[in-house]
Coordinates of C-alpha atoms and ligand atoms in Angstrom, one line a residue:
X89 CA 188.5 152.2 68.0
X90 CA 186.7 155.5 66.5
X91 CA 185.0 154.0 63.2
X92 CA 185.9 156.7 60.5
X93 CA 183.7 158.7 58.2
X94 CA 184.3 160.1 54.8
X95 CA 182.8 163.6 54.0
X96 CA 183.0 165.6 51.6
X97 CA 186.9 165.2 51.2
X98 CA 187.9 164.9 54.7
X99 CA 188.0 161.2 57.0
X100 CA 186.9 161.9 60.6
X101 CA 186.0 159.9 63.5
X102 CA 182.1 159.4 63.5
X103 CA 181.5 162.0 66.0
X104 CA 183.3 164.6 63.7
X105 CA 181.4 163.8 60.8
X106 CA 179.0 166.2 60.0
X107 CA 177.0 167.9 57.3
X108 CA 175.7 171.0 56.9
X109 CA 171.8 171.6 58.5
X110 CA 171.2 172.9 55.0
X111 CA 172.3 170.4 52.5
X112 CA 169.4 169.2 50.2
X113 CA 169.6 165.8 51.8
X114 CA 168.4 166.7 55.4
X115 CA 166.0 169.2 53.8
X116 CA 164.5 167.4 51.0
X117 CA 165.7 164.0 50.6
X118 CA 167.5 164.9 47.5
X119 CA 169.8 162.6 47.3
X120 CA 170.9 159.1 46.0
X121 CA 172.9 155.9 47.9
X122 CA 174.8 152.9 47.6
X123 CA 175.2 149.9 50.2
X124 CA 178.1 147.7 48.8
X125 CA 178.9 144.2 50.8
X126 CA 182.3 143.9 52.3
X127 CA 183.5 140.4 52.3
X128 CA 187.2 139.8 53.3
X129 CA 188.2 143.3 53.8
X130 CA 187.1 143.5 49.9
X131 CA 184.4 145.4 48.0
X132 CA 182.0 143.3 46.2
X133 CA 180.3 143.9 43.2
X134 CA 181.5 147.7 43.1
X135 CA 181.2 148.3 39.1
X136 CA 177.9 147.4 39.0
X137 CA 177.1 149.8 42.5
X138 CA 178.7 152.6 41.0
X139 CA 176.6 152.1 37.3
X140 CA 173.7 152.3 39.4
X141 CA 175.1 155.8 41.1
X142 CA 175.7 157.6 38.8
X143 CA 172.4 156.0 36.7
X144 CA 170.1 157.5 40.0
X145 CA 172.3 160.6 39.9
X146 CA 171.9 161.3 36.4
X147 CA 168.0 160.7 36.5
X148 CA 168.2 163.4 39.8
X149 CA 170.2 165.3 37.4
X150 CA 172.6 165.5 40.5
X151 CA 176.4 166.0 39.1
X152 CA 178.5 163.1 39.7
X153 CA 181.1 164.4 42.4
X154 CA 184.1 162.2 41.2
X155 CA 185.0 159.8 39.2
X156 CA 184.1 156.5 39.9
X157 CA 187.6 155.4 40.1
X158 CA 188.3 158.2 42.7
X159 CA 184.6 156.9 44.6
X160 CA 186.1 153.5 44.5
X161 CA 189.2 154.9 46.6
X162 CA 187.1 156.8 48.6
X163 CA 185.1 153.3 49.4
X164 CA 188.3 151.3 49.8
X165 CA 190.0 153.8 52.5
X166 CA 187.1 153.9 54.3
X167 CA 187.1 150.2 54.6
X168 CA 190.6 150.0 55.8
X169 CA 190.5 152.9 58.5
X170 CA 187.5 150.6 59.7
X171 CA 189.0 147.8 59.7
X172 CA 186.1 146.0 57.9
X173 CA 186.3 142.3 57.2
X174 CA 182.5 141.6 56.9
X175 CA 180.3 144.5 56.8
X176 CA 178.8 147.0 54.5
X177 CA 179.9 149.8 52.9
X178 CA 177.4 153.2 52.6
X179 CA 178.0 156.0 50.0
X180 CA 175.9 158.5 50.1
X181 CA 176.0 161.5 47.3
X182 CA 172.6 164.7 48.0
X183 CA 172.5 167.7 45.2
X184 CA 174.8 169.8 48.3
X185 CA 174.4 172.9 49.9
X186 CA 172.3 175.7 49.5
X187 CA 169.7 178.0 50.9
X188 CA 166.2 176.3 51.1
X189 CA 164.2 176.6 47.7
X190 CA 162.7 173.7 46.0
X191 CA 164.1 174.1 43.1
X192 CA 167.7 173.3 42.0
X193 CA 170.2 176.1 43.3
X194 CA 171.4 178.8 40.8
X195 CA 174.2 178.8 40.2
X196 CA 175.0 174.8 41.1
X197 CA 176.4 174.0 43.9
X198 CA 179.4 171.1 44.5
X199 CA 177.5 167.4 45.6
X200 CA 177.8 166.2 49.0
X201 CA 179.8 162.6 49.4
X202 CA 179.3 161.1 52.8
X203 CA 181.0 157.3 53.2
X204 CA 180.8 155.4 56.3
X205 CA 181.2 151.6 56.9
X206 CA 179.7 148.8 59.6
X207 CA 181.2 145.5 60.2
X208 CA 178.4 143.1 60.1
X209 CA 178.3 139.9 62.3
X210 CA 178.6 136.7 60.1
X211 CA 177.3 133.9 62.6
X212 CA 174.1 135.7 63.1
X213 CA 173.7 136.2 59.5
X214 CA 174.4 132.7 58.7
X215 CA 172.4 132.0 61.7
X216 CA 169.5 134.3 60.2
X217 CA 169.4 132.4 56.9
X218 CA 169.3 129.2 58.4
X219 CA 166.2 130.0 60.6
X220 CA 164.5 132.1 57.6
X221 CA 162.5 135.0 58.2
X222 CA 158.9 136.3 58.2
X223 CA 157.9 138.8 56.3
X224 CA 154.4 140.9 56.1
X225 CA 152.6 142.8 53.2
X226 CA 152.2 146.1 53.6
X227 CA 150.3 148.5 51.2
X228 CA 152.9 150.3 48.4
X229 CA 152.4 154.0 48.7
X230 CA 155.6 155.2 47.3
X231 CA 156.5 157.4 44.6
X232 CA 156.8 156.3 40.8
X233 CA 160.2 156.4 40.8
X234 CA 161.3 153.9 42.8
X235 CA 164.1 152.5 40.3
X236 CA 165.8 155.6 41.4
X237 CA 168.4 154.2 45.1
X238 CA 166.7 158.1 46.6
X239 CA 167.9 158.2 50.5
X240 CA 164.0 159.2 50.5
X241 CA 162.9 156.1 52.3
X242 CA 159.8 157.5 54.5
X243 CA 157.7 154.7 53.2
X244 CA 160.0 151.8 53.4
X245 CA 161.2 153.3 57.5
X246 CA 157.0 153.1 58.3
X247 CA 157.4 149.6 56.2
X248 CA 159.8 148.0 58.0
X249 CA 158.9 149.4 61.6
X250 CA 155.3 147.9 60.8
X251 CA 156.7 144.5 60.2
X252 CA 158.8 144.6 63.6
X253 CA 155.8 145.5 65.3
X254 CA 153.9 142.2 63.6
X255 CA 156.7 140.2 64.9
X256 CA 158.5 140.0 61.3
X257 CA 161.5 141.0 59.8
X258 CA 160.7 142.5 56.4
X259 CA 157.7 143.9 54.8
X260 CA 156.7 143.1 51.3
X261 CA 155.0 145.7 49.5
X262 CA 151.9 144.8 47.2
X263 CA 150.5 147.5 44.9
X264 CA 146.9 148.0 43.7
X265 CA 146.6 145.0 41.5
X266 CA 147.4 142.6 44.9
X267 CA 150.9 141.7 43.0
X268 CA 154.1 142.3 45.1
X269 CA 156.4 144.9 44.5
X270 CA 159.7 144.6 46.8
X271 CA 160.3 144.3 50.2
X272 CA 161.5 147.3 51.9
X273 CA 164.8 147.1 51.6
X274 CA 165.1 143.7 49.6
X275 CA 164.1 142.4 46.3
X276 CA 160.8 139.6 46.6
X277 CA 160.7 136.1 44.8
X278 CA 159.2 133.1 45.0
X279 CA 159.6 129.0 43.9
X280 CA 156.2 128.1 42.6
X281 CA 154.9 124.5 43.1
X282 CA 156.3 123.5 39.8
X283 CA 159.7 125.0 41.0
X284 CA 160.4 127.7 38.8
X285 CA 161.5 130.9 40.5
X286 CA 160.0 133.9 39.8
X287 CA 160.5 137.6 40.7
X288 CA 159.5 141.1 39.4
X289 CA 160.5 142.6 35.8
X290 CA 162.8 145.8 36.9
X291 CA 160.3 148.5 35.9
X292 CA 159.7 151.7 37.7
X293 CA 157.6 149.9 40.5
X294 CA 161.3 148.3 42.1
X295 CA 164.5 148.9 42.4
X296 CA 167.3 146.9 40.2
X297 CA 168.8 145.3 42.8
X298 CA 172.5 144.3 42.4
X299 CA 171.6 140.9 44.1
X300 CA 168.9 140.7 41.9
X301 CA 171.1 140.9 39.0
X302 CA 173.8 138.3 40.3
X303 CA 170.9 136.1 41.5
X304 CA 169.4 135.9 38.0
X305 CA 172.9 135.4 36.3
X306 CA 173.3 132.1 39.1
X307 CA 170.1 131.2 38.0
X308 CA 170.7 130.7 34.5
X309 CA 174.4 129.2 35.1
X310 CA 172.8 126.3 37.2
X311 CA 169.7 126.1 34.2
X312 CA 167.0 126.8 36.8
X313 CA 163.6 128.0 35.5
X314 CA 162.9 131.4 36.2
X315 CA 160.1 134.1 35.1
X316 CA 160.4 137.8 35.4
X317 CA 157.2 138.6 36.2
X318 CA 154.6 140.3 38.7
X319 CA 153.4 137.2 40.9
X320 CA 150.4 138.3 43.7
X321 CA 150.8 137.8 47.2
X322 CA 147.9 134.7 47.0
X323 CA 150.7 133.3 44.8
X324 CA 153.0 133.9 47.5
X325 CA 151.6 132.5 50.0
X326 CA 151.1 129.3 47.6
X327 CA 154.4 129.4 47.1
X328 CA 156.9 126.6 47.6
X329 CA 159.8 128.9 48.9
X330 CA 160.3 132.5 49.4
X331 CA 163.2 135.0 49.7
X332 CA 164.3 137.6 49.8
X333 CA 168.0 139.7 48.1
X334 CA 169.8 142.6 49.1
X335 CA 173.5 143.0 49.2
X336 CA 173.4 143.0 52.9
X337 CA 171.9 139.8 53.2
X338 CA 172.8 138.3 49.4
X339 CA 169.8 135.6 49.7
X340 CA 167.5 135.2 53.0
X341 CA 164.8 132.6 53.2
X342 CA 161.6 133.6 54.0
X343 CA 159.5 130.9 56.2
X344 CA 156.3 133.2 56.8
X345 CA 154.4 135.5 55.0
X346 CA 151.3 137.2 57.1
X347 CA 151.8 134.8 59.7
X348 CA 151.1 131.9 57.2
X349 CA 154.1 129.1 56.2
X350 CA 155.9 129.4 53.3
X351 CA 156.0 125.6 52.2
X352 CA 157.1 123.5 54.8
X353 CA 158.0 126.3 57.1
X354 CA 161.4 126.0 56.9
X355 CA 164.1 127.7 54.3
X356 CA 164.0 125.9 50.8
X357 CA 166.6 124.3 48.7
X358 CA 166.4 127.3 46.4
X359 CA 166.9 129.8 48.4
X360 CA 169.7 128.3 50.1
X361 CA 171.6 127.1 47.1
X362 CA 171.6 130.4 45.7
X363 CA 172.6 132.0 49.0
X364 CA 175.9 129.3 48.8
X365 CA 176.5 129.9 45.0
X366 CA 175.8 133.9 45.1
X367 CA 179.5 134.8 45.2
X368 CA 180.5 132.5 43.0
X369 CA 178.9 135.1 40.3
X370 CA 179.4 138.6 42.3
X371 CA 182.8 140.6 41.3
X372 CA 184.9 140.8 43.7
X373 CA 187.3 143.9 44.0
X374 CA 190.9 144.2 45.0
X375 CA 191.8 144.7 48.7
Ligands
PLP617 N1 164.8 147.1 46.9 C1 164.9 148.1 47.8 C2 163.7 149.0 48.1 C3 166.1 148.3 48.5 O1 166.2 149.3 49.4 C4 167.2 147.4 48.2 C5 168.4 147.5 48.9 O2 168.7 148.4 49.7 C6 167.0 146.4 47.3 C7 165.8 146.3 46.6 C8 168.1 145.4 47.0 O3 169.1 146.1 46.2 P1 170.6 145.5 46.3 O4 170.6 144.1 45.9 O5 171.3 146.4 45.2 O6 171.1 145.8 47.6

């Protein structure tokens, strides 16, 4: 089966699916996403995805193409030509179309919506979290704006291709004070010694993850302590556990940081029973 693509109105097999060589996306990176998780054919936590869209879109001051009701459809049909049971779901929305300049076009030009979807394998995700990962520290050199979901990503591609080539998974990146940011496509925590959990305040310097969010909201259900603070990668690699949240992976332990242990080596209680609670909290949509 041909998966199926959404853009900008029409749904086409993937090898019809294209965008003009001038939209602002291709050219400048101007432009904001979504990855939603599919779980059972259904959408999960898409209120809260779409809050962040059209938050990035309005700090781009990039128009918001459609409702979100209408985006929601949008999602939901491409999920269903897919046939997606597990997988994610990618929404991708760039200021549109217009002849190169730097600056916004005059007069405004319509957004561009791209949509596609991948099934995801669930027994080498599961698989995945019960091995844990390794992860390495890389330097931050990103923009200031981070908070904003840009499909600008230059630093967190070089990121993540750095850690596959030190035999890791994910990067971690650590600013100028030696404290950890994110990883490159994940939100960082730890489990100190004395077991409370810790991870970043949601400043500029990372993205408000949607995991994040649910994570934090399981956190206090079960009464686990937890700080939102900046913890530095010494205290990481103190660290009784590690992990890692994203809504393609909800929570994955991570066993190694710079080649060092995390703990005992092997994926904590933490981590794990927030990976089996996570959906208890996450909103799950209609089919
Ligand atoms: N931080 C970065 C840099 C990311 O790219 C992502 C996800 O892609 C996250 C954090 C986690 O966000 P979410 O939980 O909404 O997937």
């Amino acid at each position: 089966m041909s998966r199926i693509a959404y853009v900008n109105g029409r749904y086409l097999p993937m090898r019809a699916a294209k965008v003009h060589v001038e939209d602002r996306g291709y050219q400048f990176g101007d432009g904001v996403y979504e990855v939603c998780e599919v779980r059972g054919g259904r959408l999960i936590d898409e209120r809260r995805h779409l809050d962040r869209l059209k938050r990035s879109l309005a700090e781009l001051r990039i128009r918001l193409p459609m409702s979100p009701a209408a985006l929601g459809i949008v999602l939901r049909e491409v999920i269903a030509e897919n046939r997606i049971g597990y997988g994610i779901v990618y929404l991708q929305v760039t200021r549109g179309v217009a002849r190169r300049d730097h600056a916004f076009p005059t007069p405004e030009v319509h957004p561009s919506v791209v949509v596609t979807a991948r099934a995801l394998n669930s027994a080498r995700n599961e698989a995945l979290a019960a091995a844990g990962i390794a992860v390495v520290s890389v330097p931050d050199n990103r923009w200031g704006r981070v908070d904003i979901k840009t499909i600008g990503l230059l630093p967190n591609v070089l990121a993540r291709q750095a850690a596959i080539e030190r035999g890791a998974r994910d990067a971690w990146f650590v600013d100028k004070d030696g404290t950890v940011t994110e990883g490159a496509s994940s939100n960082a925590w730890i489990v100190t010694q004395a077991g409370t959990i810790v991870t970043r305040p949601a400043d500029d310097a990372i993205l408000r993850g949607i995991t994040r969010t649910v994570v934090l909201e399981a956190i206090k259900t079960l009464g686990l302590a937890v700080e939102e603070r900046a913890f530095t990668l010494e205290e990481a690699y103190a660290a009784r556990e590690a992990f890692v949240t994203a809504a393609s992976q909800i929570v994955l332990p991570v066993v190694r940081i710079d080649g060092r242990p995390i703990g005992d080596g092997k994926p904590g209680p933490v981590a794990t029973a927030l990976r089996r609670e996570f959906h208890r909290h996450a909103e799950t949509g209609r089919a």
